[in-house]
Amino acid sequence: MSDQMQPQIQARSKLRHVMAAAAIGSALEWYDFFIYGAASALVFGPLFFPQFDATVGTMASFATFAVSFLARPFGGLFFGHFGDKWGRKPMLVATLLLVGGSTFLMGLLPTYAQIGIWAPILLLLLRLVQGFGAGAEYGGAVIMSVEYAPPGKRGLYGSFAPMGTTVGNALAGGVFYVVGLMTCEDLFTWGWRIPFLVSIVLLAFGVYIRAKVNETPVFQEARAKRPPLKLPALEAVRRSPRNFFVVVGARLAENALGYLFPVFGLNYIINNLHMPRDVAMMGVILGNAALVVGLVFFAWLSDKVGRRPVYIFGALFSAACAFPFFLLANTLDPTLIALAFMVEMGIGSGAMFGPQAAYFCELFGPRLRYSGFAFARELGSIIAGGPAPLIAALLVTMMGGATWGVSLYIVLLCLITALAVWWGPETYRNDITAEDVEDSREGVPLPAGQRV
């Protein structure tokens, strides 16, 4: 092997390790986050809220699922602030420990039958801790991937982190599919704890992978040229107000649908349509498998044609799927139920989730990228993702089991997202090492010589 080829091989090896750390770390961390969603739909109602009937207990469970989203913007602010000051790497390890540790403790919680009202209170506190850590994990993993990506491939390389979150969701669905095969007595006695307790093994592996990653060259270059900003989140809003709110708006449909179908959809098929658990879980698993393929394809496509057209297509396609999804589910045919999940998640959500990683990174300069990305993204989570399963469950209950209200809710969110992305700039050819500061009057980045 020649000495000239050695640096190239080392660079490729480092890049593969970074992509693996982004994908594997996000998969492990978001496995933790998503198993809570599956448990909310399947077991938390009777275990932690037995004083209510089945419908109200499920909605109370969804409420604890939603409340963690209130903590996520604060986690995004906190870890994003230090991620822009100290670097991306230490925040990736810290958020992993926070989410993974709180998840493991959930598996040790006594139920309402054992300690009464303290059971849901402790569950709520751990959920808040989990949300605080999750508020910055994804942003950090995405930024790490995109800042390491070769020119012209930021969309494709940025897709490794969202691919990890989707794999994590599929793993959560797979584990609950297995424990769902238990008898009801075993499931509600001890089986539900298994997905939470095994996370300690996944946590150790994730920390090992991420601890070996080097800091990104983009961050190192930015820190060498200029000192860190005192309040990067505030500067993100002040310097790029349009871009900040584009992220919030673009997040609405992607985030809401990302939780509405795997969480509310799971509950609807089991509790409203009275289909077997394994049918519903298989739909979620196959939907996530389709999402992995779809988001990678659409991320690659966004490197060729731009982020905006791909993202807008995803939002409009998801709006078009809002009514057909429930029509297919209501056939009670397992094949059509699986098809409903696969089409919407693989194409609609995939076309939004795929290019989103690179797009959100490209909207902010390197000294405020972590804070701007994480804070704006998690504000969208409060509005959309957190309350989506609860709102959907309420709409179905208020309408006597009909789903047209949920479909209209989906259409509204998708149209808002499409308009937000249409309003935003195209970024796929931007230089992400530059301090791009948007001119709010013209709506375009300032020339390089005038950047602040």
CSV table of C-alpha atoms in Angstrom, one decimal:
chain,number,residue,atom,x,y,z
A,1,MET,CA,0.0,0.0,0.0
A,2,SER,CA,1.5,3.4,-1.0
A,3,ASP,CA,2.0,6.2,1.4
A,4,GLN,CA,-0.1,8.5,-0.7
A,5,MET,CA,-3.2,6.2,-0.4
A,6,GLN,CA,-2.9,5.9,3.4
A,7,PRO,CA,-4.4,9.3,4.3
A,8,GLN,CA,-7.4,8.6,1.9
A,9,ILE,CA,-8.0,5.2,3.5
A,10,GLN,CA,-7.9,6.8,7.0
A,11,ALA,CA,-10.3,9.6,5.9
A,12,ARG,CA,-12.8,7.0,4.6
A,13,SER,CA,-12.5,4.9,7.7
A,14,LYS,CA,-13.1,8.0,9.9
A,15,LEU,CA,-16.1,9.0,7.8
A,16,ARG,CA,-17.6,5.5,8.1
A,17,HIS,CA,-17.1,5.6,11.9
A,18,VAL,CA,-18.8,9.0,12.1
A,19,MET,CA,-21.8,7.8,10.1
A,20,ALA,CA,-22.0,4.6,12.2
A,21,ALA,CA,-21.9,6.7,15.4
A,22,ALA,CA,-24.7,8.9,14.1
A,23,ALA,CA,-26.9,6.0,12.9
A,24,ILE,CA,-26.2,3.6,15.8
A,25,GLY,CA,-26.3,6.2,18.5
A,26,SER,CA,-29.6,7.6,17.2
A,27,ALA,CA,-31.1,4.1,16.8
A,28,LEU,CA,-30.2,3.2,20.4
A,29,GLU,CA,-31.4,6.5,21.9
A,30,TRP,CA,-34.6,6.7,19.9
A,31,TYR,CA,-35.3,3.1,20.6
A,32,ASP,CA,-35.5,4.3,24.2
A,33,PHE,CA,-37.8,7.2,23.3
A,34,PHE,CA,-40.1,5.2,21.0
A,35,ILE,CA,-40.7,2.3,23.4
A,36,TYR,CA,-42.4,4.7,25.6
A,37,GLY,CA,-44.8,5.5,22.8
A,38,ALA,CA,-45.6,1.8,22.2
A,39,ALA,CA,-46.1,1.3,25.9
A,40,SER,CA,-48.4,4.3,26.0
A,41,ALA,CA,-50.6,2.7,23.4
A,42,LEU,CA,-50.5,-0.8,24.8
A,43,VAL,CA,-49.9,-1.1,28.6
A,44,PHE,CA,-49.5,2.2,30.5
A,45,GLY,CA,-53.2,3.0,30.7
A,46,PRO,CA,-54.2,0.0,33.0
A,47,LEU,CA,-50.8,-0.1,34.8
A,48,PHE,CA,-50.4,3.5,35.8
A,49,PHE,CA,-53.9,5.0,35.3
A,50,PRO,CA,-56.3,2.1,36.4
A,51,GLN,CA,-58.7,4.6,38.2
A,52,PHE,CA,-60.0,5.6,34.7
A,53,ASP,CA,-61.9,3.5,32.1
A,54,ALA,CA,-59.9,2.1,29.2
A,55,THR,CA,-60.4,5.1,26.9
A,56,VAL,CA,-59.6,7.8,29.5
A,57,GLY,CA,-56.7,5.8,30.8
A,58,THR,CA,-55.2,5.6,27.3
A,59,MET,CA,-55.6,9.3,26.8
A,60,ALA,CA,-53.9,9.9,30.2
A,61,SER,CA,-51.1,7.7,29.0
A,62,PHE,CA,-50.8,9.7,25.8
A,63,ALA,CA,-50.8,12.9,27.9
A,64,THR,CA,-47.6,11.7,29.7
A,65,PHE,CA,-46.2,10.9,26.3
A,66,ALA,CA,-46.9,14.4,25.2
A,67,VAL,CA,-45.6,16.2,28.3
A,68,SER,CA,-42.0,15.2,27.6
A,69,PHE,CA,-42.1,17.4,24.5
A,70,LEU,CA,-42.4,20.4,26.8
A,71,ALA,CA,-38.9,19.5,28.1
A,72,ARG,CA,-37.4,19.0,24.7
A,73,PRO,CA,-36.9,22.7,23.7
A,74,PHE,CA,-35.2,23.3,27.0
A,75,GLY,CA,-32.9,20.3,26.3
A,76,GLY,CA,-32.3,21.7,22.9
A,77,LEU,CA,-31.4,25.1,24.4
A,78,PHE,CA,-29.2,23.7,27.1
A,79,PHE,CA,-27.2,21.1,25.1
A,80,GLY,CA,-27.3,23.2,21.9
A,81,HIS,CA,-25.7,26.1,23.8
A,82,PHE,CA,-22.8,24.0,25.0
A,83,GLY,CA,-22.6,22.2,21.7
A,84,ASP,CA,-21.9,25.5,20.0
A,85,LYS,CA,-19.4,26.4,22.7
A,86,TRP,CA,-17.6,23.2,23.6
A,87,GLY,CA,-18.3,21.0,20.6
A,88,ARG,CA,-20.7,18.4,19.2
A,89,LYS,CA,-19.1,15.3,20.6
A,90,PRO,CA,-19.5,15.7,24.4
A,91,MET,CA,-23.1,16.6,24.0
A,92,LEU,CA,-23.8,13.5,22.0
A,93,VAL,CA,-22.5,11.3,24.8
A,94,ALA,CA,-24.3,13.3,27.5
A,95,THR,CA,-27.7,13.2,25.8
A,96,LEU,CA,-27.3,9.4,25.3
A,97,LEU,CA,-26.6,8.8,29.0
A,98,LEU,CA,-29.6,11.0,30.0
A,99,VAL,CA,-32.2,9.3,27.8
A,100,GLY,CA,-30.8,5.8,28.2
A,101,GLY,CA,-30.6,6.1,32.0
A,102,SER,CA,-34.1,7.4,32.4
A,103,THR,CA,-35.5,4.6,30.2
A,104,PHE,CA,-33.8,1.9,32.2
A,105,LEU,CA,-35.3,3.3,35.4
A,106,MET,CA,-38.8,3.2,33.8
A,107,GLY,CA,-38.4,-0.5,33.6
A,108,LEU,CA,-37.9,-0.6,37.4
A,109,LEU,CA,-40.9,1.5,38.3
A,110,PRO,CA,-43.6,0.1,40.6
A,111,THR,CA,-47.1,0.3,39.2
A,112,TYR,CA,-50.2,2.1,40.5
A,113,ALA,CA,-51.3,-1.1,42.3
A,114,GLN,CA,-48.1,-1.1,44.3
A,115,ILE,CA,-47.5,2.6,45.3
A,116,GLY,CA,-50.7,4.4,44.2
A,117,ILE,CA,-50.4,8.0,42.8
A,118,TRP,CA,-46.6,8.0,43.1
A,119,ALA,CA,-46.4,5.6,40.2
A,120,PRO,CA,-47.7,8.0,37.5
A,121,ILE,CA,-45.8,10.9,39.1
A,122,LEU,CA,-42.5,9.0,38.9
A,123,LEU,CA,-43.3,7.9,35.4
A,124,LEU,CA,-44.0,11.6,34.5
A,125,LEU,CA,-40.7,12.8,36.0
A,126,LEU,CA,-38.6,10.2,34.2
A,127,ARG,CA,-40.4,11.0,30.9
A,128,LEU,CA,-39.5,14.7,31.4
A,129,VAL,CA,-35.8,13.7,31.9
A,130,GLN,CA,-36.0,11.5,28.8
A,131,GLY,CA,-37.4,14.4,26.8
A,132,PHE,CA,-34.8,16.9,28.1
A,133,GLY,CA,-32.0,14.6,26.8
A,134,ALA,CA,-33.8,13.8,23.5
A,135,GLY,CA,-34.2,17.5,22.8
A,136,ALA,CA,-30.7,17.8,21.5
A,137,GLU,CA,-29.6,14.2,20.6
A,138,TYR,CA,-30.9,14.1,17.1
A,139,GLY,CA,-29.7,17.6,16.3
A,140,GLY,CA,-26.2,16.7,17.4
A,141,ALA,CA,-26.1,13.5,15.5
A,142,VAL,CA,-27.3,15.2,12.3
A,143,ILE,CA,-24.8,18.1,12.6
A,144,MET,CA,-22.0,15.6,13.2
A,145,SER,CA,-23.0,13.7,10.0
A,146,VAL,CA,-23.5,16.8,7.8
A,147,GLU,CA,-20.4,18.6,8.9
A,148,TYR,CA,-18.3,15.6,8.0
A,149,ALA,CA,-20.1,14.9,4.7
A,150,PRO,CA,-18.2,15.3,1.3
A,151,PRO,CA,-19.3,18.1,-1.0
A,152,GLY,CA,-22.6,17.4,-2.8
A,153,LYS,CA,-23.5,14.5,-0.5
A,154,ARG,CA,-24.8,16.3,2.6
A,155,GLY,CA,-28.3,15.0,2.1
A,156,LEU,CA,-27.3,11.4,1.7
A,157,TYR,CA,-24.8,11.5,4.6
A,158,GLY,CA,-27.2,13.5,6.8
A,159,SER,CA,-29.7,10.7,6.3
A,160,PHE,CA,-27.7,8.3,8.6
A,161,ALA,CA,-29.0,9.9,11.8
A,162,PRO,CA,-32.7,9.9,10.8
A,163,MET,CA,-32.2,6.4,9.5
A,164,GLY,CA,-31.0,5.6,13.0
A,165,THR,CA,-34.2,7.0,14.6
A,166,THR,CA,-36.3,4.9,12.2
A,167,VAL,CA,-34.4,1.8,13.0
A,168,GLY,CA,-34.8,2.6,16.7
A,169,ASN,CA,-38.6,2.9,16.1
A,170,ALA,CA,-38.6,-0.4,14.3
A,171,LEU,CA,-36.6,-2.1,17.1
A,172,ALA,CA,-39.1,-0.8,19.6
A,173,GLY,CA,-41.9,-2.2,17.6
A,174,GLY,CA,-40.1,-5.5,17.2
A,175,VAL,CA,-39.5,-5.9,20.9
A,176,PHE,CA,-43.1,-5.1,21.7
A,177,TYR,CA,-44.2,-7.4,19.0
A,178,VAL,CA,-42.3,-10.2,20.8
A,179,VAL,CA,-43.5,-9.4,24.3
A,180,GLY,CA,-47.0,-8.9,22.9
A,181,LEU,CA,-47.1,-12.6,22.2
A,182,MET,CA,-47.1,-13.3,25.9
A,183,THR,CA,-50.3,-13.9,27.7
A,184,CYS,CA,-52.0,-10.8,29.0
A,185,GLU,CA,-51.2,-11.7,32.6
A,186,ASP,CA,-47.5,-12.1,31.9
A,187,LEU,CA,-47.4,-9.0,29.7
A,188,PHE,CA,-49.0,-6.8,32.4
A,189,THR,CA,-47.2,-8.4,35.3
A,190,TRP,CA,-43.6,-8.3,34.1
A,191,GLY,CA,-43.3,-8.6,30.3
A,192,TRP,CA,-43.8,-4.9,29.7
A,193,ARG,CA,-40.6,-4.1,31.6
A,194,ILE,CA,-38.3,-6.1,29.3
A,195,PRO,CA,-38.0,-3.4,26.5
A,196,PHE,CA,-37.0,-0.8,29.1
A,197,LEU,CA,-34.5,-3.0,31.0
A,198,VAL,CA,-32.6,-4.2,27.9
A,199,SER,CA,-31.9,-0.6,27.0
A,200,ILE,CA,-29.0,-0.7,29.5
A,201,VAL,CA,-27.1,-3.0,27.1
A,202,LEU,CA,-27.9,-0.8,24.2
A,203,LEU,CA,-26.8,2.3,26.2
A,204,ALA,CA,-23.4,0.9,26.9
A,205,PHE,CA,-22.8,0.1,23.3
A,206,GLY,CA,-23.9,3.5,22.1
A,207,VAL,CA,-21.6,5.4,24.5
A,208,TYR,CA,-18.7,3.2,23.4
A,209,ILE,CA,-19.4,4.1,19.7
A,210,ARG,CA,-19.8,7.8,20.3
A,211,ALA,CA,-16.9,8.3,22.7
A,212,LYS,CA,-14.5,7.3,19.9
A,213,VAL,CA,-15.7,10.0,17.4
A,214,ASN,CA,-13.5,13.1,16.8
A,215,GLU,CA,-14.9,16.6,16.8
A,216,THR,CA,-16.1,17.9,13.4
A,217,PRO,CA,-13.6,19.8,11.2
A,218,VAL,CA,-16.3,22.5,10.5
A,219,PHE,CA,-16.7,23.2,14.3
A,220,GLN,CA,-12.9,23.2,14.8
A,221,GLU,CA,-12.4,25.7,11.9
A,222,ALA,CA,-15.1,28.0,13.1
A,223,ARG,CA,-13.8,28.0,16.7
A,224,ALA,CA,-10.2,28.7,15.4
A,225,LYS,CA,-11.4,31.7,13.4
A,226,ARG,CA,-13.8,33.3,15.9
A,227,PRO,CA,-14.8,32.9,19.6
A,228,PRO,CA,-18.1,31.2,20.5
A,229,LEU,CA,-21.2,33.4,20.6
A,230,LYS,CA,-22.5,34.2,24.1
A,231,LEU,CA,-26.1,33.2,23.4
A,232,PRO,CA,-26.1,31.2,20.1
A,233,ALA,CA,-29.9,30.4,20.3
A,234,LEU,CA,-30.8,34.1,20.6
A,235,GLU,CA,-28.4,34.9,17.7
A,236,ALA,CA,-30.0,32.2,15.6
A,237,VAL,CA,-33.4,34.0,15.9
A,238,ARG,CA,-31.9,37.5,15.5
A,239,ARG,CA,-29.6,36.7,12.5
A,240,SER,CA,-31.8,34.2,10.6
A,241,PRO,CA,-35.4,34.8,11.7
A,242,ARG,CA,-37.0,33.4,8.6
A,243,ASN,CA,-34.9,30.3,8.6
A,244,PHE,CA,-35.7,29.8,12.3
A,245,PHE,CA,-39.4,29.8,11.7
A,246,VAL,CA,-39.1,27.8,8.5
A,247,VAL,CA,-37.6,25.0,10.7
A,248,VAL,CA,-40.6,25.3,13.1
A,249,GLY,CA,-43.1,25.1,10.3
A,250,ALA,CA,-41.3,22.4,8.3
A,251,ARG,CA,-41.3,20.3,11.5
A,252,LEU,CA,-45.1,20.2,12.0
A,253,ALA,CA,-46.2,17.6,9.6
A,254,GLU,CA,-43.1,15.4,9.7
A,255,ASN,CA,-43.1,15.3,13.5
A,256,ALA,CA,-46.8,14.9,14.0
A,257,LEU,CA,-47.1,12.1,11.4
A,258,GLY,CA,-43.9,10.5,12.8
A,259,TYR,CA,-45.8,9.9,16.1
A,260,LEU,CA,-49.4,9.9,15.0
A,261,PHE,CA,-49.1,6.7,12.8
A,262,PRO,CA,-46.8,4.6,15.0
A,263,VAL,CA,-48.4,5.6,18.3
A,264,PHE,CA,-52.0,6.6,17.7
A,265,GLY,CA,-52.3,4.3,14.7
A,266,LEU,CA,-51.2,1.4,16.8
A,267,ASN,CA,-53.7,2.2,19.5
A,268,TYR,CA,-56.5,2.8,17.0
A,269,ILE,CA,-56.1,-0.6,15.2
A,270,ILE,CA,-55.9,-2.5,18.5
A,271,ASN,CA,-58.5,-0.7,20.7
A,272,ASN,CA,-60.9,0.8,18.1
A,273,LEU,CA,-60.8,-1.8,15.4
A,274,HIS,CA,-60.1,-4.7,17.8
A,275,MET,CA,-57.4,-6.2,15.6
A,276,PRO,CA,-54.7,-8.5,17.1
A,277,ARG,CA,-51.7,-6.8,18.6
A,278,ASP,CA,-49.4,-8.6,16.2
A,279,VAL,CA,-51.2,-7.2,13.1
A,280,ALA,CA,-50.8,-3.7,14.4
A,281,MET,CA,-47.2,-4.1,15.4
A,282,MET,CA,-46.3,-5.7,12.1
A,283,GLY,CA,-47.8,-2.7,10.3
A,284,VAL,CA,-45.6,-0.4,12.3
A,285,ILE,CA,-42.5,-2.5,11.8
A,286,LEU,CA,-43.0,-2.7,8.0
A,287,GLY,CA,-43.9,1.0,7.9
A,288,ASN,CA,-40.6,1.8,9.5
A,289,ALA,CA,-38.7,-0.5,7.2
A,290,ALA,CA,-40.3,1.4,4.2
A,291,LEU,CA,-39.3,4.6,5.9
A,292,VAL,CA,-35.6,3.6,6.1
A,293,VAL,CA,-35.6,3.0,2.4
A,294,GLY,CA,-37.6,6.0,1.5
A,295,LEU,CA,-35.7,8.6,3.6
A,296,VAL,CA,-32.4,7.5,2.2
A,297,PHE,CA,-33.7,7.7,-1.4
A,298,PHE,CA,-35.3,11.1,-0.9
A,299,ALA,CA,-32.2,12.4,1.0
A,300,TRP,CA,-30.1,11.3,-2.0
A,301,LEU,CA,-32.6,12.9,-4.4
A,302,SER,CA,-32.4,16.2,-2.5
A,303,ASP,CA,-28.7,16.4,-3.3
A,304,LYS,CA,-29.6,16.3,-7.0
A,305,VAL,CA,-32.7,18.6,-7.2
A,306,GLY,CA,-32.8,20.5,-4.0
A,307,ARG,CA,-34.3,20.2,-0.5
A,308,ARG,CA,-37.4,22.2,-1.0
A,309,PRO,CA,-39.1,20.4,-3.9
A,310,VAL,CA,-38.6,17.0,-2.2
A,311,TYR,CA,-39.8,18.2,1.2
A,312,ILE,CA,-42.9,19.9,-0.3
A,313,PHE,CA,-43.7,16.7,-2.3
A,314,GLY,CA,-43.6,14.7,1.0
A,315,ALA,CA,-46.0,17.1,2.7
A,316,LEU,CA,-48.5,17.1,-0.1
A,317,PHE,CA,-48.3,13.4,-0.6
A,318,SER,CA,-48.9,12.9,3.2
A,319,ALA,CA,-52.0,15.2,2.9
A,320,ALA,CA,-53.3,13.0,0.1
A,321,CYS,CA,-52.8,9.9,2.2
A,322,ALA,CA,-54.8,11.2,5.2
A,323,PHE,CA,-58.1,9.7,4.3
A,324,PRO,CA,-56.9,6.6,2.4
A,325,PHE,CA,-54.8,5.5,5.4
A,326,PHE,CA,-57.9,5.0,7.6
A,327,LEU,CA,-59.9,3.6,4.7
A,328,LEU,CA,-57.3,0.8,4.3
A,329,ALA,CA,-57.1,0.3,8.1
A,330,ASN,CA,-60.9,0.0,8.4
A,331,THR,CA,-60.9,-2.9,5.9
A,332,LEU,CA,-59.5,-5.1,8.8
A,333,ASP,CA,-57.3,-6.8,6.2
A,334,PRO,CA,-53.8,-7.3,7.7
A,335,THR,CA,-52.2,-6.9,4.2
A,336,LEU,CA,-53.9,-3.6,3.5
A,337,ILE,CA,-53.2,-2.3,7.0
A,338,ALA,CA,-49.5,-3.0,6.5
A,339,LEU,CA,-49.7,-1.4,3.0
A,340,ALA,CA,-51.3,1.8,4.6
A,341,PHE,CA,-48.3,2.2,7.0
A,342,MET,CA,-45.7,1.4,4.3
A,343,VAL,CA,-47.0,3.9,1.7
A,344,GLU,CA,-47.5,6.8,4.0
A,345,MET,CA,-44.3,6.3,6.0
A,346,GLY,CA,-42.1,5.2,3.1
A,347,ILE,CA,-43.1,7.9,0.7
A,348,GLY,CA,-44.9,10.8,2.5
A,349,SER,CA,-42.8,10.8,5.7
A,350,GLY,CA,-39.7,9.6,3.9
A,351,ALA,CA,-39.7,12.6,1.5
A,352,MET,CA,-39.9,15.0,4.5
A,353,PHE,CA,-37.6,13.2,7.0
A,354,GLY,CA,-34.9,12.3,4.4
A,355,PRO,CA,-33.8,15.8,3.3
A,356,GLN,CA,-34.7,17.4,6.6
A,357,ALA,CA,-31.4,16.7,8.3
A,358,ALA,CA,-29.2,18.5,5.8
A,359,TYR,CA,-31.8,21.2,5.2
A,360,PHE,CA,-32.0,22.3,8.8
A,361,CYS,CA,-28.2,22.3,9.2
A,362,GLU,CA,-27.8,24.4,6.1
A,363,LEU,CA,-30.1,27.1,7.4
A,364,PHE,CA,-27.7,28.1,10.2
A,365,GLY,CA,-24.0,29.1,10.4
A,366,PRO,CA,-21.5,26.9,12.3
A,367,ARG,CA,-21.3,29.0,15.5
A,368,LEU,CA,-25.1,28.8,16.1
A,369,ARG,CA,-26.0,25.7,14.2
A,370,TYR,CA,-26.5,23.4,17.1
A,371,SER,CA,-28.6,25.8,19.1
A,372,GLY,CA,-30.7,27.1,16.1
A,373,PHE,CA,-31.3,23.6,14.8
A,374,ALA,CA,-32.2,21.9,18.2
A,375,PHE,CA,-34.2,24.8,19.6
A,376,ALA,CA,-36.3,25.5,16.5
A,377,ARG,CA,-36.8,21.8,15.8
A,378,GLU,CA,-38.1,21.1,19.3
A,379,LEU,CA,-40.4,24.1,19.3
A,380,GLY,CA,-42.1,22.3,16.4
A,381,SER,CA,-42.2,19.2,18.5
A,382,ILE,CA,-44.3,20.9,21.2
A,383,ILE,CA,-46.8,22.1,18.7
A,384,ALA,CA,-47.0,18.9,16.6
A,385,GLY,CA,-45.4,15.7,17.7
A,386,GLY,CA,-46.1,15.7,21.4
A,387,PRO,CA,-49.9,16.4,21.3
A,388,ALA,CA,-50.6,14.5,18.0
A,389,PRO,CA,-51.6,11.1,19.5
A,390,LEU,CA,-53.6,12.8,22.2
A,391,ILE,CA,-55.4,15.1,19.8
A,392,ALA,CA,-56.1,12.2,17.4
A,393,ALA,CA,-57.5,10.1,20.3
A,394,LEU,CA,-59.7,13.0,21.4
A,395,LEU,CA,-61.0,13.6,17.9
A,396,VAL,CA,-62.0,9.9,17.4
A,397,THR,CA,-63.7,9.8,20.8
A,398,MET,CA,-65.6,13.1,20.2
A,399,MET,CA,-66.8,11.8,16.8
A,400,GLY,CA,-68.0,8.5,18.0
A,401,GLY,CA,-65.2,6.4,16.4
A,402,ALA,CA,-65.1,8.3,13.1
A,403,THR,CA,-61.6,9.2,11.8
A,404,TRP,CA,-62.4,12.1,9.4
A,405,GLY,CA,-61.5,14.6,12.0
A,406,VAL,CA,-58.0,13.1,12.4
A,407,SER,CA,-57.6,13.1,8.6
A,408,LEU,CA,-58.5,16.8,8.4
A,409,TYR,CA,-56.0,17.5,11.2
A,410,ILE,CA,-53.3,15.7,9.2
A,411,VAL,CA,-54.2,17.7,6.0
A,412,LEU,CA,-54.0,21.0,7.9
A,413,LEU,CA,-50.5,20.2,9.3
A,414,CYS,CA,-49.2,19.1,5.9
A,415,LEU,CA,-50.4,22.2,4.2
A,416,ILE,CA,-48.7,24.4,6.8
A,417,THR,CA,-45.5,22.5,6.4
A,418,ALA,CA,-45.6,22.8,2.6
A,419,LEU,CA,-46.1,26.6,2.9
A,420,ALA,CA,-43.3,26.9,5.4
A,421,VAL,CA,-40.8,25.1,3.2
A,422,TRP,CA,-42.0,27.0,0.1
A,423,TRP,CA,-41.3,30.2,2.0
A,424,GLY,CA,-37.8,29.1,3.0
A,425,PRO,CA,-34.6,29.4,0.9
A,426,GLU,CA,-33.0,26.6,-1.1
A,427,THR,CA,-29.8,25.5,0.6
A,428,TYR,CA,-28.4,22.4,-1.0
A,429,ARG,CA,-25.5,24.3,-2.7
A,430,ASN,CA,-24.7,26.5,0.3
A,431,ASP,CA,-21.2,26.6,1.9
A,432,ILE,CA,-21.9,25.3,5.4
A,433,THR,CA,-18.5,26.5,6.7
A,434,ALA,CA,-19.6,30.2,6.1
A,435,GLU,CA,-21.3,32.4,8.6
A,436,ASP,CA,-24.5,32.7,6.6
A,437,VAL,CA,-26.7,35.5,8.0
A,438,GLU,CA,-30.0,35.8,6.3
A,439,ASP,CA,-31.0,39.3,5.1
A,440,SER,CA,-34.6,39.4,6.3
A,441,ARG,CA,-35.6,42.1,3.8
A,442,GLU,CA,-34.4,40.2,0.8
A,443,GLY,CA,-34.8,36.7,2.1
A,444,VAL,CA,-31.4,35.6,0.7
A,445,PRO,CA,-28.0,35.1,2.3
A,446,LEU,CA,-25.6,38.0,2.4
A,447,PRO,CA,-22.6,37.9,0.0
A,448,ALA,CA,-19.6,36.2,1.5
A,449,GLY,CA,-17.7,39.5,2.0
A,450,GLN,CA,-20.6,41.0,4.0
A,451,ARG,CA,-21.2,38.1,6.4
A,452,VAL,CA,-21.3,39.0,10.0
